[in-house]
Short mmCIF file of N, CA and C in Angstrom, two decimals:
data_model
loop_
_atom_site.label_atom_id
_atom_site.label_comp_id
_atom_site.label_asym_id
_atom_site.label_seq_id
_atom_site.Cartn_x
_atom_site.Cartn_y
_atom_site.Cartn_z
N HIS A 1 -18.53 -3.26 14.21
CA HIS A 1 -18.55 -2.18 13.23
C HIS A 1 -17.41 -1.21 13.49
N ARG A 2 -17.18 -0.87 14.73
CA ARG A 2 -16.14 0.09 15.08
C ARG A 2 -14.74 -0.47 14.82
N ASP A 3 -14.53 -1.77 15.10
CA ASP A 3 -13.23 -2.38 14.88
C ASP A 3 -12.83 -2.36 13.41
N LEU A 4 -13.82 -2.47 12.53
CA LEU A 4 -13.55 -2.46 11.10
C LEU A 4 -12.93 -1.13 10.69
N HIS A 5 -13.42 -0.02 11.25
CA HIS A 5 -12.89 1.30 10.90
C HIS A 5 -11.55 1.58 11.57
N SER A 6 -11.30 1.00 12.73
CA SER A 6 -10.06 1.29 13.44
C SER A 6 -8.92 0.37 13.02
N PHE A 7 -9.21 -0.70 12.26
CA PHE A 7 -8.16 -1.66 11.86
C PHE A 7 -7.00 -1.01 11.12
N PRO A 8 -7.24 -0.21 10.05
CA PRO A 8 -6.09 0.39 9.34
C PRO A 8 -5.26 1.30 10.25
N THR A 9 -5.91 2.01 11.13
CA THR A 9 -5.21 2.91 12.03
C THR A 9 -4.39 2.11 13.03
N ARG A 10 -4.97 1.06 13.58
CA ARG A 10 -4.26 0.21 14.54
C ARG A 10 -3.07 -0.46 13.87
N ARG A 11 -3.28 -0.98 12.68
CA ARG A 11 -2.21 -1.65 11.94
C ARG A 11 -1.07 -0.67 11.64
N SER A 12 -1.44 0.52 11.21
CA SER A 12 -0.44 1.55 10.91
C SER A 12 0.34 1.92 12.17
N SER A 13 -0.35 2.03 13.28
CA SER A 13 0.32 2.34 14.55
C SER A 13 1.27 1.22 14.97
N ASP A 14 0.84 -0.03 14.76
CA ASP A 14 1.71 -1.17 15.09
C ASP A 14 2.95 -1.18 14.21
N LEU A 15 2.77 -0.93 12.91
CA LEU A 15 3.91 -0.87 11.99
C LEU A 15 4.85 0.26 12.36
N ARG A 16 4.29 1.40 12.73
CA ARG A 16 5.11 2.57 13.12
C ARG A 16 5.89 2.25 14.39
N ALA A 17 5.24 1.57 15.34
CA ALA A 17 5.92 1.21 16.59
C ALA A 17 7.09 0.26 16.30
N ALA A 18 6.90 -0.68 15.38
CA ALA A 18 7.98 -1.61 15.02
C ALA A 18 9.12 -0.85 14.34
N ALA A 19 8.79 0.08 13.44
CA ALA A 19 9.82 0.87 12.77
C ALA A 19 10.56 1.75 13.77
N LYS A 20 9.84 2.28 14.74
CA LYS A 20 10.48 3.12 15.78
C LYS A 20 11.43 2.29 16.62
N ALA A 21 11.06 1.07 16.95
CA ALA A 21 11.94 0.19 17.73
C ALA A 21 13.22 -0.12 16.94
N THR A 22 13.06 -0.37 15.65
CA THR A 22 14.23 -0.62 14.79
C THR A 22 15.12 0.62 14.75
N TYR A 23 14.48 1.78 14.60
CA TYR A 23 15.25 3.04 14.58
C TYR A 23 15.98 3.22 15.91
N ASP A 24 15.31 3.00 17.01
CA ASP A 24 15.95 3.17 18.32
C ASP A 24 17.17 2.27 18.46
N ASP A 25 17.05 1.02 18.00
CA ASP A 25 18.19 0.09 18.06
C ASP A 25 19.35 0.58 17.21
N LEU A 26 19.03 0.98 15.98
CA LEU A 26 20.06 1.47 15.07
C LEU A 26 20.69 2.76 15.59
N HIS A 27 19.86 3.63 16.13
CA HIS A 27 20.34 4.90 16.69
C HIS A 27 21.33 4.62 17.82
N ALA A 28 20.97 3.70 18.70
CA ALA A 28 21.85 3.36 19.83
C ALA A 28 23.15 2.74 19.33
N GLU A 29 23.04 1.86 18.34
CA GLU A 29 24.22 1.19 17.80
C GLU A 29 25.16 2.20 17.12
N LEU A 30 24.59 3.09 16.32
CA LEU A 30 25.41 4.10 15.65
C LEU A 30 26.02 5.08 16.65
N SER A 31 25.24 5.48 17.64
CA SER A 31 25.77 6.39 18.67
C SER A 31 26.96 5.76 19.38
N LYS A 32 26.81 4.50 19.74
CA LYS A 32 27.91 3.80 20.40
C LYS A 32 29.11 3.69 19.47
N GLY A 33 28.87 3.36 18.20
CA GLY A 33 29.95 3.25 17.23
C GLY A 33 30.70 4.55 17.06
N ILE A 34 29.95 5.66 16.98
CA ILE A 34 30.58 6.98 16.83
C ILE A 34 31.43 7.29 18.06
N LYS A 35 30.88 7.03 19.24
CA LYS A 35 31.61 7.29 20.49
C LYS A 35 32.86 6.41 20.56
N ASP A 36 32.69 5.12 20.29
CA ASP A 36 33.83 4.20 20.37
C ASP A 36 34.91 4.54 19.36
N LEU A 37 34.50 4.88 18.13
CA LEU A 37 35.50 5.25 17.12
C LEU A 37 36.22 6.54 17.51
N GLY A 38 35.48 7.47 18.08
CA GLY A 38 36.11 8.71 18.56
C GLY A 38 37.16 8.40 19.61
N ASN A 39 36.80 7.50 20.54
CA ASN A 39 37.76 7.09 21.57
C ASN A 39 38.94 6.34 20.95
N ALA A 40 38.66 5.50 19.96
CA ALA A 40 39.73 4.72 19.31
C ALA A 40 40.72 5.63 18.60
N VAL A 41 40.24 6.75 18.09
CA VAL A 41 41.13 7.71 17.42
C VAL A 41 41.85 8.59 18.45
N ASN A 42 41.12 9.03 19.46
CA ASN A 42 41.69 9.96 20.44
C ASN A 42 42.71 9.30 21.35
N THR A 43 42.52 8.02 21.67
CA THR A 43 43.45 7.33 22.57
C THR A 43 44.88 7.32 22.03
N PRO A 44 45.11 6.87 20.79
CA PRO A 44 46.50 6.86 20.30
C PRO A 44 47.07 8.27 20.14
N LYS A 45 46.23 9.21 19.74
CA LYS A 45 46.73 10.58 19.54
C LYS A 45 47.14 11.19 20.88
N ALA A 46 46.31 11.00 21.90
CA ALA A 46 46.58 11.59 23.21
C ALA A 46 47.77 10.94 23.89
N SER A 47 47.93 9.65 23.70
CA SER A 47 48.98 8.94 24.43
C SER A 47 50.37 9.23 23.88
N ALA A 48 50.48 9.64 22.64
CA ALA A 48 51.80 9.84 22.05
C ALA A 48 52.01 11.28 21.61
N GLY A 49 51.24 12.19 22.17
CA GLY A 49 51.41 13.58 21.80
C GLY A 49 51.24 13.81 20.31
N GLY A 50 50.29 13.14 19.72
CA GLY A 50 50.04 13.30 18.30
C GLY A 50 50.66 12.19 17.49
N GLN A 51 51.58 11.43 18.03
CA GLN A 51 52.15 10.27 17.34
C GLN A 51 51.22 9.09 17.59
N TYR A 52 51.16 8.18 16.66
CA TYR A 52 50.25 7.06 16.78
C TYR A 52 51.01 5.85 17.30
N GLY A 53 50.97 5.68 18.60
CA GLY A 53 51.71 4.59 19.21
C GLY A 53 51.00 3.26 19.07
N PHE A 54 51.77 2.20 18.88
CA PHE A 54 51.22 0.86 18.71
C PHE A 54 50.43 0.42 19.94
N ILE A 55 50.96 0.69 21.12
CA ILE A 55 50.29 0.26 22.36
C ILE A 55 48.91 0.92 22.46
N ALA A 56 48.83 2.19 22.11
CA ALA A 56 47.56 2.90 22.20
C ALA A 56 46.55 2.34 21.21
N VAL A 57 46.96 2.09 19.96
CA VAL A 57 46.04 1.53 18.98
C VAL A 57 45.69 0.11 19.37
N LYS A 58 46.67 -0.62 19.90
CA LYS A 58 46.45 -2.01 20.32
C LYS A 58 45.34 -2.08 21.38
N SER A 59 45.29 -1.10 22.27
CA SER A 59 44.27 -1.10 23.32
C SER A 59 42.87 -0.85 22.74
N SER A 60 42.83 -0.32 21.53
CA SER A 60 41.54 0.00 20.89
C SER A 60 41.13 -1.04 19.86
N ILE A 61 41.91 -2.11 19.71
CA ILE A 61 41.64 -3.08 18.64
C ILE A 61 40.25 -3.69 18.75
N LYS A 62 39.80 -4.04 19.95
CA LYS A 62 38.47 -4.64 20.11
C LYS A 62 37.39 -3.68 19.60
N THR A 63 37.50 -2.42 19.98
CA THR A 63 36.55 -1.41 19.53
C THR A 63 36.62 -1.24 18.02
N ILE A 64 37.83 -1.22 17.49
CA ILE A 64 38.01 -1.06 16.05
C ILE A 64 37.40 -2.25 15.31
N ARG A 65 37.61 -3.45 15.84
CA ARG A 65 37.02 -4.65 15.21
C ARG A 65 35.49 -4.55 15.18
N GLN A 66 34.91 -4.15 16.31
CA GLN A 66 33.45 -4.04 16.36
C GLN A 66 32.95 -2.98 15.37
N ALA A 67 33.64 -1.85 15.32
CA ALA A 67 33.23 -0.78 14.41
C ALA A 67 33.39 -1.22 12.96
N ALA A 68 34.48 -1.93 12.66
CA ALA A 68 34.70 -2.41 11.29
C ALA A 68 33.61 -3.41 10.90
N ALA A 69 33.23 -4.27 11.83
CA ALA A 69 32.16 -5.24 11.55
C ALA A 69 30.84 -4.52 11.31
N MET A 70 30.55 -3.51 12.12
CA MET A 70 29.32 -2.72 11.94
C MET A 70 29.36 -2.00 10.59
N ALA A 71 30.50 -1.42 10.25
CA ALA A 71 30.63 -0.70 8.98
C ALA A 71 30.43 -1.66 7.82
N ASP A 72 31.00 -2.84 7.94
CA ASP A 72 30.85 -3.85 6.89
C ASP A 72 29.38 -4.26 6.76
N ALA A 73 28.71 -4.45 7.89
CA ALA A 73 27.29 -4.82 7.88
C ALA A 73 26.43 -3.72 7.25
N MET A 74 26.86 -2.47 7.41
CA MET A 74 26.11 -1.35 6.83
C MET A 74 26.50 -1.11 5.37
N GLY A 75 27.46 -1.89 4.86
CA GLY A 75 27.84 -1.76 3.47
C GLY A 75 28.95 -0.75 3.23
N HIS A 76 29.61 -0.30 4.28
CA HIS A 76 30.72 0.65 4.14
C HIS A 76 32.02 -0.13 4.08
N SER A 77 32.84 0.22 3.16
CA SER A 77 34.15 -0.41 3.05
C SER A 77 35.19 0.68 3.17
N PRO A 78 35.95 0.69 4.26
CA PRO A 78 36.93 1.76 4.45
C PRO A 78 37.93 1.82 3.29
N LYS A 79 38.39 3.02 3.03
CA LYS A 79 39.34 3.24 1.95
C LYS A 79 40.67 2.53 2.21
N HIS A 80 41.05 2.44 3.44
CA HIS A 80 42.34 1.85 3.81
C HIS A 80 42.13 0.45 4.37
N GLN A 81 41.34 -0.33 3.67
CA GLN A 81 40.97 -1.66 4.13
C GLN A 81 42.18 -2.56 4.38
N ARG A 82 43.23 -2.44 3.53
CA ARG A 82 44.41 -3.29 3.65
C ARG A 82 45.09 -3.09 5.02
N ALA A 83 45.28 -1.86 5.41
CA ALA A 83 45.94 -1.58 6.69
C ALA A 83 45.06 -2.01 7.86
N LEU A 84 43.77 -1.75 7.74
CA LEU A 84 42.85 -2.14 8.81
C LEU A 84 42.80 -3.66 8.93
N SER A 85 42.73 -4.34 7.81
CA SER A 85 42.71 -5.81 7.84
C SER A 85 43.98 -6.36 8.47
N ALA A 86 45.12 -5.77 8.13
CA ALA A 86 46.39 -6.23 8.71
C ALA A 86 46.38 -6.07 10.22
N LEU A 87 45.87 -4.96 10.69
CA LEU A 87 45.82 -4.72 12.13
C LEU A 87 44.85 -5.68 12.81
N LEU A 88 43.67 -5.84 12.23
CA LEU A 88 42.63 -6.64 12.86
C LEU A 88 42.95 -8.13 12.83
N GLN A 89 43.72 -8.58 11.87
CA GLN A 89 44.08 -10.00 11.78
C GLN A 89 45.30 -10.32 12.63
N GLN A 90 45.99 -9.33 13.05
CA GLN A 90 47.21 -9.52 13.85
C GLN A 90 46.84 -10.04 15.24
N ASP A 91 47.57 -10.97 15.73
CA ASP A 91 47.40 -11.46 17.09
C ASP A 91 47.73 -10.30 18.03
N PRO A 92 46.83 -9.92 18.92
CA PRO A 92 47.07 -8.76 19.79
C PRO A 92 48.32 -8.87 20.65
N GLU A 93 48.79 -10.08 20.91
CA GLU A 93 49.96 -10.25 21.77
C GLU A 93 51.27 -10.21 21.00
N VAL A 94 51.20 -10.27 19.66
CA VAL A 94 52.42 -10.27 18.85
C VAL A 94 52.58 -8.90 18.22
N PRO A 95 53.71 -8.22 18.46
CA PRO A 95 53.89 -6.89 17.87
C PRO A 95 54.00 -6.96 16.35
N MET A 96 53.48 -5.96 15.70
CA MET A 96 53.54 -5.90 14.25
C MET A 96 54.88 -5.32 13.83
N GLU A 97 55.53 -5.97 12.91
CA GLU A 97 56.84 -5.50 12.45
C GLU A 97 56.72 -4.21 11.67
N ASP A 98 55.69 -4.10 10.85
CA ASP A 98 55.59 -2.90 10.02
C ASP A 98 54.51 -1.95 10.53
N TYR A 99 54.28 -1.95 11.85
CA TYR A 99 53.25 -1.09 12.42
C TYR A 99 53.52 0.37 12.14
N GLY A 100 54.76 0.77 12.27
CA GLY A 100 55.09 2.17 12.04
C GLY A 100 54.64 2.64 10.68
N PHE A 101 54.71 1.78 9.69
CA PHE A 101 54.30 2.12 8.34
C PHE A 101 52.78 2.30 8.26
N HIS A 102 52.04 1.48 9.01
CA HIS A 102 50.58 1.48 8.90
C HIS A 102 49.86 2.33 9.95
N SER A 103 50.52 2.74 10.99
CA SER A 103 49.84 3.36 12.12
C SER A 103 49.03 4.59 11.73
N GLU A 104 49.62 5.50 11.00
CA GLU A 104 48.90 6.70 10.63
C GLU A 104 47.74 6.35 9.68
N GLU A 105 47.98 5.41 8.77
CA GLU A 105 46.95 4.96 7.83
C GLU A 105 45.77 4.33 8.59
N ILE A 106 46.07 3.57 9.62
CA ILE A 106 45.02 2.93 10.42
C ILE A 106 44.19 3.98 11.14
N VAL A 107 44.85 4.97 11.73
CA VAL A 107 44.10 6.03 12.43
C VAL A 107 43.24 6.79 11.43
N LYS A 108 43.75 7.07 10.24
CA LYS A 108 42.95 7.75 9.23
C LYS A 108 41.76 6.88 8.80
N THR A 109 41.98 5.59 8.74
CA THR A 109 40.89 4.66 8.41
C THR A 109 39.82 4.72 9.49
N ILE A 110 40.25 4.71 10.74
CA ILE A 110 39.29 4.80 11.85
C ILE A 110 38.54 6.12 11.78
N GLU A 111 39.24 7.20 11.48
CA GLU A 111 38.58 8.50 11.34
C GLU A 111 37.57 8.46 10.19
N GLY A 112 37.93 7.77 9.09
CA GLY A 112 37.01 7.62 7.96
C GLY A 112 35.77 6.83 8.35
N LEU A 113 35.98 5.77 9.14
CA LEU A 113 34.83 5.00 9.63
C LEU A 113 33.93 5.88 10.50
N ALA A 114 34.56 6.69 11.34
CA ALA A 114 33.77 7.59 12.21
C ALA A 114 32.95 8.55 11.35
N THR A 115 33.56 9.08 10.30
CA THR A 115 32.85 9.98 9.39
C THR A 115 31.69 9.25 8.72
N ASP A 116 31.93 8.01 8.27
CA ASP A 116 30.86 7.21 7.66
C ASP A 116 29.72 6.97 8.65
N PHE A 117 30.08 6.66 9.89
CA PHE A 117 29.06 6.42 10.92
C PHE A 117 28.24 7.68 11.14
N LYS A 118 28.90 8.82 11.20
CA LYS A 118 28.18 10.09 11.41
C LYS A 118 27.24 10.39 10.25
N ALA A 119 27.70 10.12 9.02
CA ALA A 119 26.84 10.35 7.85
C ALA A 119 25.63 9.40 7.88
N THR A 120 25.89 8.14 8.20
CA THR A 120 24.79 7.16 8.30
C THR A 120 23.84 7.55 9.43
N PHE A 121 24.39 7.99 10.54
CA PHE A 121 23.60 8.43 11.69
C PHE A 121 22.68 9.57 11.26
N SER A 122 23.22 10.53 10.52
CA SER A 122 22.43 11.66 10.04
C SER A 122 21.34 11.18 9.08
N ASP A 123 21.70 10.29 8.16
CA ASP A 123 20.71 9.75 7.21
C ASP A 123 19.59 9.01 7.93
N VAL A 124 19.95 8.23 8.93
CA VAL A 124 18.96 7.47 9.70
C VAL A 124 18.01 8.43 10.42
N LYS A 125 18.54 9.50 10.99
CA LYS A 125 17.69 10.48 11.68
C LYS A 125 16.75 11.17 10.70
N ILE A 126 17.26 11.50 9.51
CA ILE A 126 16.43 12.14 8.50
C ILE A 126 15.31 11.20 8.06
N GLU A 127 15.65 9.94 7.81
CA GLU A 127 14.64 8.96 7.40
C GLU A 127 13.59 8.75 8.49
N GLU A 128 14.02 8.73 9.74
CA GLU A 128 13.08 8.57 10.85
C GLU A 128 12.14 9.77 10.92
N THR A 129 12.69 10.96 10.74
CA THR A 129 11.86 12.16 10.76
C THR A 129 10.82 12.12 9.65
N LYS A 130 11.24 11.69 8.44
CA LYS A 130 10.31 11.56 7.32
C LYS A 130 9.23 10.51 7.63
N ALA A 131 9.66 9.38 8.18
CA ALA A 131 8.71 8.30 8.50
C ALA A 131 7.69 8.76 9.54
N VAL A 132 8.14 9.48 10.54
CA VAL A 132 7.23 9.99 11.57
C VAL A 132 6.24 10.97 10.94
N SER A 133 6.75 11.85 10.08
CA SER A 133 5.88 12.82 9.42
C SER A 133 4.84 12.13 8.54
N GLU A 134 5.27 11.14 7.76
CA GLU A 134 4.34 10.40 6.91
C GLU A 134 3.29 9.68 7.75
N HIS A 135 3.73 9.08 8.85
CA HIS A 135 2.79 8.38 9.73
C HIS A 135 1.78 9.37 10.32
N ASP A 136 2.27 10.51 10.77
CA ASP A 136 1.37 11.52 11.34
C ASP A 136 0.35 11.99 10.31
N MET A 137 0.81 12.19 9.07
CA MET A 137 -0.11 12.61 8.01
C MET A 137 -1.15 11.52 7.73
N LEU A 138 -0.70 10.27 7.68
CA LEU A 138 -1.61 9.15 7.47
C LEU A 138 -2.65 9.09 8.58
N MET A 139 -2.19 9.20 9.82
CA MET A 139 -3.10 9.14 10.96
C MET A 139 -4.08 10.30 10.93
N GLN A 140 -3.59 11.48 10.56
CA GLN A 140 -4.48 12.64 10.46
C GLN A 140 -5.54 12.40 9.38
N GLY A 141 -5.12 11.86 8.24
CA GLY A 141 -6.07 11.54 7.18
C GLY A 141 -7.10 10.52 7.62
N LYS A 142 -6.63 9.46 8.29
CA LYS A 142 -7.53 8.41 8.78
C LYS A 142 -8.50 8.98 9.82
N THR A 143 -8.00 9.87 10.66
CA THR A 143 -8.86 10.49 11.67
C THR A 143 -9.93 11.34 11.00
N MET A 144 -9.53 12.08 9.97
CA MET A 144 -10.51 12.90 9.24
C MET A 144 -11.55 12.02 8.55
N GLU A 145 -11.09 10.90 7.95
CA GLU A 145 -12.02 9.97 7.31
C GLU A 145 -13.00 9.40 8.33
N ARG A 146 -12.46 9.00 9.49
CA ARG A 146 -13.30 8.43 10.54
C ARG A 146 -14.33 9.44 11.02
N ASP A 147 -13.87 10.70 11.23
CA ASP A 147 -14.78 11.74 11.70
C ASP A 147 -15.87 12.03 10.66
N ALA A 148 -15.48 12.04 9.37
CA ALA A 148 -16.47 12.27 8.31
C ALA A 148 -17.47 11.12 8.25
N ALA A 149 -16.98 9.89 8.39
CA ALA A 149 -17.88 8.73 8.38
C ALA A 149 -18.81 8.76 9.59
N ALA A 150 -18.29 9.15 10.75
CA ALA A 150 -19.11 9.23 11.96
C ALA A 150 -20.20 10.30 11.79
N LYS A 151 -19.84 11.44 11.19
CA LYS A 151 -20.82 12.50 10.96
C LYS A 151 -21.89 12.03 9.96
N GLU A 152 -21.45 11.35 8.91
CA GLU A 152 -22.39 10.84 7.92
C GLU A 152 -23.34 9.82 8.56
N LEU A 153 -22.80 8.94 9.40
CA LEU A 153 -23.63 7.95 10.10
C LEU A 153 -24.64 8.65 11.01
N LYS A 154 -24.18 9.67 11.73
CA LYS A 154 -25.07 10.43 12.62
C LYS A 154 -26.17 11.10 11.81
N ASP A 155 -25.78 11.73 10.68
CA ASP A 155 -26.78 12.40 9.83
C ASP A 155 -27.80 11.39 9.29
N CYS A 156 -27.31 10.24 8.85
CA CYS A 156 -28.21 9.20 8.32
C CYS A 156 -29.13 8.67 9.41
N THR A 157 -28.60 8.48 10.61
CA THR A 157 -29.41 8.00 11.73
C THR A 157 -30.49 9.01 12.07
N GLU A 158 -30.14 10.30 12.07
CA GLU A 158 -31.13 11.35 12.35
C GLU A 158 -32.19 11.39 11.25
N LEU A 159 -31.75 11.27 9.99
CA LEU A 159 -32.69 11.28 8.88
C LEU A 159 -33.63 10.07 8.97
N LYS A 160 -33.09 8.91 9.31
CA LYS A 160 -33.91 7.71 9.47
C LYS A 160 -34.94 7.92 10.58
N ALA A 161 -34.50 8.52 11.69
CA ALA A 161 -35.42 8.78 12.81
C ALA A 161 -36.54 9.72 12.38
N GLU A 162 -36.17 10.76 11.58
CA GLU A 162 -37.19 11.70 11.09
C GLU A 162 -38.19 10.98 10.18
N LYS A 163 -37.66 10.13 9.28
CA LYS A 163 -38.53 9.39 8.36
C LYS A 163 -39.43 8.42 9.12
N MET A 164 -38.86 7.75 10.12
CA MET A 164 -39.67 6.81 10.93
C MET A 164 -40.77 7.58 11.67
N GLU A 165 -40.44 8.75 12.16
CA GLU A 165 -41.43 9.58 12.86
C GLU A 165 -42.52 10.02 11.87
N ALA A 166 -42.10 10.39 10.65
CA ALA A 166 -43.08 10.79 9.63
C ALA A 166 -43.98 9.61 9.25
N ILE A 167 -43.39 8.42 9.13
CA ILE A 167 -44.17 7.21 8.82
C ILE A 167 -45.15 6.92 9.95
N ALA A 168 -44.68 7.04 11.18
CA ALA A 168 -45.57 6.79 12.33
C ALA A 168 -46.72 7.79 12.35
N GLN A 169 -46.39 9.06 12.06
CA GLN A 169 -47.43 10.09 12.05
C GLN A 169 -48.42 9.82 10.91
N ALA A 170 -47.90 9.44 9.75
CA ALA A 170 -48.77 9.15 8.61
C ALA A 170 -49.65 7.94 8.92
N SER A 171 -49.09 6.93 9.57
CA SER A 171 -49.85 5.75 9.95
C SER A 171 -50.95 6.13 10.95
N LYS A 172 -50.61 6.96 11.91
CA LYS A 172 -51.59 7.43 12.90
C LYS A 172 -52.71 8.20 12.20
N ASP A 173 -52.30 9.10 11.28
CA ASP A 173 -53.29 9.89 10.53
C ASP A 173 -54.20 8.98 9.70
N LEU A 174 -53.60 7.96 9.08
CA LEU A 174 -54.36 7.02 8.27
C LEU A 174 -55.35 6.24 9.14
N THR A 175 -54.88 5.82 10.30
CA THR A 175 -55.75 5.10 11.21
C THR A 175 -56.91 5.99 11.64
N GLU A 176 -56.62 7.23 11.99
CA GLU A 176 -57.69 8.16 12.40
C GLU A 176 -58.65 8.44 11.25
N THR A 177 -58.10 8.60 10.05
CA THR A 177 -58.94 8.84 8.87
C THR A 177 -59.82 7.62 8.61
N SER A 178 -59.24 6.44 8.73
CA SER A 178 -59.98 5.20 8.53
C SER A 178 -61.12 5.09 9.52
N ARG A 179 -60.82 5.36 10.74
CA ARG A 179 -61.88 5.27 11.78
C ARG A 179 -62.97 6.31 11.52
N SER A 180 -62.53 7.51 11.15
CA SER A 180 -63.52 8.55 10.85
C SER A 180 -64.41 8.13 9.68
N GLU A 181 -63.75 7.58 8.67
CA GLU A 181 -64.51 7.14 7.49
C GLU A 181 -65.45 6.00 7.87
N GLU A 182 -64.97 5.07 8.69
CA GLU A 182 -65.83 3.96 9.13
C GLU A 182 -67.04 4.50 9.89
N ARG A 183 -66.85 5.46 10.75
CA ARG A 183 -67.96 6.04 11.51
C ARG A 183 -68.93 6.75 10.59
N ARG A 184 -68.36 7.50 9.64
CA ARG A 184 -69.23 8.22 8.70
C ARG A 184 -70.07 7.24 7.86
N VAL A 185 -69.43 6.21 7.35
CA VAL A 185 -70.13 5.21 6.55
C VAL A 185 -71.14 4.47 7.43
N GLY A 186 -70.74 4.17 8.65
CA GLY A 186 -71.65 3.50 9.58
C GLY A 186 -72.88 4.34 9.85
N LYS A 187 -72.71 5.64 10.05
CA LYS A 187 -73.83 6.54 10.28
C LYS A 187 -74.73 6.59 9.06
N GLU A 188 -74.11 6.66 7.91
CA GLU A 188 -74.87 6.71 6.67
C GLU A 188 -75.71 5.45 6.48
N CYS A 189 -75.11 4.33 6.73
CA CYS A 189 -75.82 3.07 6.57
C CYS A 189 -76.96 2.96 7.59
N ARG A 190 -76.75 3.34 8.78
CA ARG A 190 -77.80 3.27 9.80
C ARG A 190 -78.94 4.22 9.45
N SER A 191 -78.58 5.37 8.92
CA SER A 191 -79.64 6.30 8.56
C SER A 191 -80.45 5.79 7.37
N ARG A 192 -79.86 5.07 6.48
CA ARG A 192 -80.59 4.49 5.34
C ARG A 192 -81.44 3.32 5.78
N TRP A 193 -80.93 2.53 6.63
CA TRP A 193 -81.64 1.32 7.05
C TRP A 193 -82.59 1.60 8.20
N SER A 194 -82.60 2.71 8.72
CA SER A 194 -83.51 2.95 9.81
C SER A 194 -84.74 3.66 9.38
#
């Protein structure tokens, strides 16, 4: 009987735990992406005094590739996709002839990806907060329903006990009345027949 009432609550808790695990994974992935993209942007800027050196961006290509793949998986398409694609498809050991033309555009693209990641990160946190709030409200409602049902069951059990006690008392009274009546009738009959 108790398991029947706790099933929706248990199921809801299991679903919430699964959603929380998904959120934690996404949160970690986005946090890493934001950090890596920040490093990918800061490395070329710092190494060339504000100029975007090929060697510095080249050292960040793996990070940029991972971030671009994550952005693509999240449905984000950078504005400067052509320059980013050119960089990412380039063999890391072969210098790009037109790198100077694309370097600033690539860094701006990386900065745009970082901005997209931050916006997605914020949206994910907001959605998680809403989901937690909805779950808490659901659990509070279920707890109130359970408490009301428990009180109703207790009241019904007490009422049943009172009724059973009244029935037992009425039965006892009936038995005593019956015996009294039998004695009275018995006395009457003996007095007539004697």
